[in-house]
């Protein structure tokens, strides 16, 4: 089995990823710009930072499966289906990891952990320490999307004695004590707004100037879903002008995040490098790779993969 993985991995991560597959499989981990050199022999493609489109698929003569993480906005599912190529995502596999990361970002923001850590390590004068913090108890958190991740965030938040609002276009969801509301009500009443939806043409740039203006002036936006759901220039403007209180971001319009991005210089922003779903180390999550191996074995055995997004 020839498995091709694209993305940016350090050497330690590459080693951990390769070791998660059977030893007799060929595993190639390459940077995205080298895709054309390897795609012709690949039977399985795990794509990051590339578009799986008609042009690429025309070169993929041996491809049987495109396996993504949670998101699949970079894959032309129709084009894959026409060629008899399965497409599967791993939605829900790392939901707990992402939900924990969301809560960690929120706690960091309200408890000023990053600021206090830097203060202590830089040997600041503790008698002159001044900062604004807060408690989560009594705050309202609104999750846009109440699927595998959003529902876990809701449970975690309830443990902190927070009120939970949720907006989701699936009317049959079980709310478990969470109040399902429309989007405008969620934005108007939430102290924290967390994005837990897929990227598609309906959600692209959902978080724009109008969206942000409907949030509380001290509210915090959390995005661990996909960068293009947020219009970054509008968010930066809102953060600089006090339209909202802050943001916690794990994903960005372009990744890796540019070293020149204004987001890196704003004091009311917490940034992590798209690692919310990777608790075991950079670019690795053991449970996700076990899922990948299981799905590949299903395709090798002429079975449809789990979470398949097309019908062949």
Coordinates of C-alpha atoms in Angstrom, one line a residue:
X1 CA 0.0 0.0 0.0
X2 CA 1.4 3.4 -1.1
X3 CA 0.2 6.2 1.2
X4 CA 1.0 9.8 0.4
X5 CA 0.7 12.5 3.0
X6 CA 1.1 16.2 2.3
X7 CA 1.8 18.9 4.8
X8 CA 4.5 20.5 7.0
X9 CA 5.9 18.0 9.5
X10 CA 9.1 18.1 11.5
X11 CA 11.4 15.0 11.7
X12 CA 10.0 13.8 15.0
X13 CA 6.4 14.1 13.7
X14 CA 7.3 12.2 10.5
X15 CA 8.8 9.4 12.5
X16 CA 5.7 9.1 14.7
X17 CA 3.3 9.2 11.7
X18 CA 5.2 6.6 9.8
X19 CA 5.3 4.3 12.8
X20 CA 1.5 4.4 13.1
X21 CA 1.1 2.6 9.8
X22 CA 1.9 -1.1 9.1
X23 CA 5.6 -1.6 8.5
X24 CA 5.2 -3.1 5.0
X25 CA 3.3 -0.1 3.7
X26 CA 5.1 2.7 1.8
X27 CA 4.5 6.0 3.5
X28 CA 5.6 9.2 1.8
X29 CA 5.4 12.5 3.8
X30 CA 6.1 15.4 1.5
X31 CA 5.7 19.2 1.4
X32 CA 2.7 20.3 -0.7
X33 CA 4.8 21.7 -3.5
X34 CA 6.2 18.3 -4.3
X35 CA 2.8 16.6 -4.8
X36 CA 3.2 16.2 -8.6
X37 CA 6.3 14.1 -8.1
X38 CA 4.5 11.5 -6.0
X39 CA 0.8 11.5 -6.8
X40 CA 1.1 9.1 -9.8
X41 CA 1.9 6.1 -7.6
X42 CA -0.2 7.0 -4.6
X43 CA -3.0 4.6 -3.7
X44 CA -4.1 6.7 -0.7
X45 CA -3.8 10.5 -0.3
X46 CA -4.0 12.3 3.0
X47 CA -4.0 15.9 1.9
X48 CA -3.1 19.1 3.8
X49 CA -2.4 22.5 2.1
X50 CA -3.3 21.2 -1.4
X51 CA -6.4 21.2 -3.5
X52 CA -7.6 17.7 -4.6
X53 CA -9.1 18.9 -7.9
X54 CA -9.6 17.6 -11.5
X55 CA -6.1 18.6 -12.5
X56 CA -4.4 16.7 -9.6
X57 CA -6.7 13.7 -10.0
X58 CA -5.8 13.4 -13.7
X59 CA -2.3 12.6 -12.5
X60 CA -3.5 10.1 -9.8
X61 CA -3.7 6.9 -11.8
X62 CA -3.6 4.6 -8.8
X63 CA -5.6 6.5 -6.3
X64 CA -8.3 4.6 -4.4
X65 CA -8.9 6.7 -1.3
X66 CA -8.6 10.4 -0.3
X67 CA -8.6 10.5 3.5
X68 CA -9.0 13.8 5.2
X69 CA -9.1 14.9 8.8
X70 CA -12.4 16.6 10.0
X71 CA -12.6 19.1 7.1
X72 CA -12.8 18.2 3.5
X73 CA -13.3 21.7 1.8
X74 CA -10.1 21.1 -0.2
X75 CA -11.4 18.0 -2.0
X76 CA -13.6 17.9 -5.1
X77 CA -15.8 15.0 -4.0
X78 CA -17.7 14.9 -7.3
X79 CA -14.5 14.6 -9.3
X80 CA -13.3 11.8 -7.1
X81 CA -16.6 10.0 -7.3
X82 CA -16.5 10.1 -11.1
X83 CA -13.1 8.4 -11.0
X84 CA -14.2 5.7 -8.5
X85 CA -12.1 7.2 -5.7
X86 CA -13.5 7.1 -2.2
X87 CA -13.4 10.2 0.0
X88 CA -13.6 9.9 3.7
X89 CA -13.2 12.3 6.6
X90 CA -12.4 11.7 10.2
X91 CA -15.1 13.9 11.7
X92 CA -15.6 13.2 15.4
X93 CA -12.3 11.2 15.8
X94 CA -10.5 14.1 17.5
X95 CA -13.6 15.9 18.8
X96 CA -12.6 15.6 22.5
X97 CA -9.1 16.9 21.8
X98 CA -10.5 19.9 20.0
X99 CA -13.1 20.6 22.7
X100 CA -10.4 20.5 25.3
X101 CA -8.2 22.8 23.3
X102 CA -11.1 25.3 23.1
X103 CA -11.6 25.2 26.8
X104 CA -7.8 25.7 27.3
X105 CA -7.8 28.7 25.1
X106 CA -10.8 30.2 27.0
X107 CA -9.2 29.5 30.4
X108 CA -5.9 31.0 29.1
X109 CA -7.8 34.2 28.0
X110 CA -9.7 34.7 31.2
X111 CA -6.9 33.6 33.6
X112 CA -4.1 35.5 31.7
X113 CA -1.9 32.4 31.8
X114 CA 0.3 33.3 28.9
X115 CA 0.8 36.9 30.2
X116 CA 1.5 35.7 33.8
X117 CA 3.9 33.1 32.6
X118 CA 5.9 35.6 30.5
X119 CA 5.8 38.1 33.4
X120 CA 7.3 35.6 35.9
X121 CA 9.9 34.3 33.5
X122 CA 11.0 37.8 32.6
X123 CA 11.4 38.5 36.4
X124 CA 8.7 41.2 36.5
X125 CA 8.1 43.1 39.8
X126 CA 5.2 41.2 41.3
X127 CA 4.4 44.2 43.6
X128 CA 3.5 46.2 40.5
X129 CA 1.6 43.5 38.6
X130 CA -1.7 44.7 37.1
X131 CA -4.0 42.8 34.8
X132 CA -7.7 42.2 34.2
X133 CA -9.0 38.6 34.5
X134 CA -12.3 36.9 35.2
X135 CA -14.1 33.7 36.1
X136 CA -16.0 31.4 33.7
X137 CA -18.8 30.7 36.2
X138 CA -21.8 32.7 35.2
X139 CA -20.6 33.5 31.7
X140 CA -22.5 32.5 28.6
X141 CA -20.8 30.6 25.9
X142 CA -22.4 30.2 22.4
X143 CA -21.3 27.4 20.1
X144 CA -22.0 27.8 16.4
X145 CA -22.4 24.2 15.5
X146 CA -23.6 21.6 18.0
X147 CA -22.1 18.4 16.6
X148 CA -19.4 16.2 18.0
X149 CA -17.2 19.1 19.1
X150 CA -19.8 21.7 19.9
X151 CA -21.7 19.3 22.2
X152 CA -18.5 18.4 24.1
X153 CA -17.7 22.1 24.6
X154 CA -21.2 22.5 25.9
X155 CA -20.7 19.7 28.5
X156 CA -17.3 21.1 29.5
X157 CA -18.8 24.6 29.9
X158 CA -21.6 23.4 32.0
X159 CA -19.1 21.8 34.4
X160 CA -17.7 25.4 34.9
X161 CA -21.3 26.6 35.7
X162 CA -21.6 28.4 32.4
X163 CA -24.8 29.0 30.5
X164 CA -24.6 27.4 27.0
X165 CA -26.3 28.6 23.9
X166 CA -26.1 26.7 20.6
X167 CA -26.9 27.5 17.0
X168 CA -27.2 24.6 14.5
X169 CA -29.2 24.0 11.3
X170 CA -30.0 20.5 12.4
X171 CA -33.4 20.9 14.2
X172 CA -33.4 17.3 15.5
X173 CA -30.4 17.7 17.8
X174 CA -30.7 16.7 21.5
X175 CA -29.7 19.8 23.4
X176 CA -29.0 18.2 26.9
X177 CA -29.9 21.3 28.8
X178 CA -28.3 23.6 26.2
X179 CA -30.5 26.3 24.8
X180 CA -30.9 26.1 21.0
X181 CA -31.3 29.6 19.6
X182 CA -31.0 31.5 16.3
X183 CA -27.7 33.1 15.4
X184 CA -28.5 36.7 16.2
X185 CA -29.6 35.8 19.7
X186 CA -26.5 33.7 20.3
X187 CA -24.3 36.6 19.2
X188 CA -26.1 39.2 21.3
X189 CA -26.0 37.2 24.6
X190 CA -22.7 35.2 24.4
X191 CA -19.6 36.3 26.3
X192 CA -17.7 33.7 24.3
X193 CA -18.6 32.6 20.7
X194 CA -16.9 29.4 19.5
X195 CA -17.0 28.3 15.9
X196 CA -17.6 24.5 15.5
X197 CA -18.8 24.1 11.9
X198 CA -17.4 22.9 8.6
X199 CA -16.1 25.3 5.9
X200 CA -18.2 25.4 2.8
X201 CA -19.5 28.2 0.5
X202 CA -22.3 29.0 3.0
X203 CA -19.9 29.4 5.9
X204 CA -17.0 31.0 4.1
X205 CA -16.5 34.5 5.6
X206 CA -19.4 34.0 7.9
X207 CA -17.6 35.9 10.6
X208 CA -17.4 39.3 8.9
X209 CA -17.9 42.9 10.0
X210 CA -21.6 42.5 10.4
X211 CA -21.3 39.3 12.4
X212 CA -18.7 40.9 14.7
X213 CA -20.8 44.0 15.3
X214 CA -23.6 41.8 16.7
X215 CA -21.3 40.4 19.4
X216 CA -20.9 42.0 22.9
X217 CA -18.1 44.5 23.0
X218 CA -16.2 42.4 25.6
X219 CA -16.9 39.1 23.9
X220 CA -14.3 36.6 22.9
X221 CA -14.3 34.8 19.5
X222 CA -12.8 31.2 19.4
X223 CA -12.0 29.5 16.1
X224 CA -10.5 26.1 15.9
X225 CA -12.6 25.0 12.9
X226 CA -11.3 26.5 9.6
X227 CA -9.6 29.8 9.0
X228 CA -11.7 31.0 6.0
X229 CA -14.8 30.9 8.1
X230 CA -13.5 34.2 9.5
X231 CA -12.8 37.3 7.4
X232 CA -9.4 38.0 8.9
X233 CA -9.2 41.7 7.9
X234 CA -12.6 42.3 9.5
X235 CA -11.6 40.5 12.6
X236 CA -8.3 42.4 12.9
X237 CA -10.2 45.7 12.5
X238 CA -12.7 44.7 15.2
X239 CA -9.9 43.6 17.6
X240 CA -8.0 46.9 17.1
X241 CA -11.1 49.1 17.5
X242 CA -12.7 47.4 20.5
X243 CA -15.7 46.0 18.6
X244 CA -15.1 42.7 20.5
X245 CA -12.9 42.0 23.5
X246 CA -10.5 39.3 22.1
X247 CA -10.0 36.2 20.0
X248 CA -8.5 32.8 20.4
X249 CA -7.4 31.3 17.1
X250 CA -6.0 28.0 16.0
X251 CA -6.7 28.3 12.3
X252 CA -6.1 31.0 9.8
X253 CA -7.0 32.0 6.2
X254 CA -3.5 31.0 5.0
X255 CA -1.4 28.5 6.9
X256 CA 1.2 28.6 8.1
X257 CA 0.3 32.1 9.4
X258 CA 2.4 34.8 7.9
X259 CA 5.2 36.1 10.1
X260 CA 3.9 39.6 9.1
X261 CA 0.3 38.9 10.2
X262 CA -1.1 41.7 12.4
X263 CA -2.7 38.9 14.5
X264 CA 0.8 38.2 15.9
X265 CA 1.1 41.6 17.4
X266 CA -2.3 42.1 19.1
X267 CA -2.4 41.8 22.9
X268 CA -6.0 40.6 22.9
X269 CA -5.4 37.6 20.7
X270 CA -4.2 34.1 21.7
X271 CA -2.7 32.0 18.8
X272 CA -1.9 28.3 18.4
X273 CA -0.6 26.8 15.1
X274 CA -3.5 24.5 14.0
X275 CA -2.8 22.0 16.8
X276 CA -6.2 21.8 18.5
X277 CA -6.8 18.2 17.2
X278 CA -3.2 17.1 17.8
X279 CA -2.7 16.5 21.5
X280 CA 0.0 13.9 21.1
X281 CA 2.4 16.2 19.5
X282 CA 2.8 18.4 16.4
X283 CA 0.9 16.9 13.5
X284 CA 0.1 13.7 15.3
X285 CA -2.9 12.2 17.0
X286 CA -2.8 8.5 17.6
X287 CA -6.5 8.0 17.5
X288 CA -6.9 9.7 14.2
X289 CA -4.1 7.6 12.6
X290 CA -5.7 4.4 13.9
X291 CA -8.8 5.5 12.1
X292 CA -6.9 6.2 8.9
X293 CA -5.3 2.7 9.0
X294 CA -8.7 1.1 9.6
X295 CA -10.3 2.9 6.7
X296 CA -7.4 2.0 4.4
X297 CA -7.8 -1.6 5.3
X298 CA -11.5 -1.4 4.6
X299 CA -10.8 0.0 1.1
X300 CA -8.1 -2.7 0.5
X301 CA -10.8 -5.3 1.4
X302 CA -13.2 -3.8 -1.1
X303 CA -15.4 -2.3 1.6
X304 CA -16.6 1.3 1.7
X305 CA -14.6 3.4 4.2
X306 CA -16.2 4.8 7.3
X307 CA -17.4 8.4 7.1
X308 CA -17.4 8.2 3.3
X309 CA -18.6 11.3 1.6
X310 CA -19.5 9.8 -1.7
X311 CA -21.2 6.7 -3.0
X312 CA -19.4 4.5 -5.5

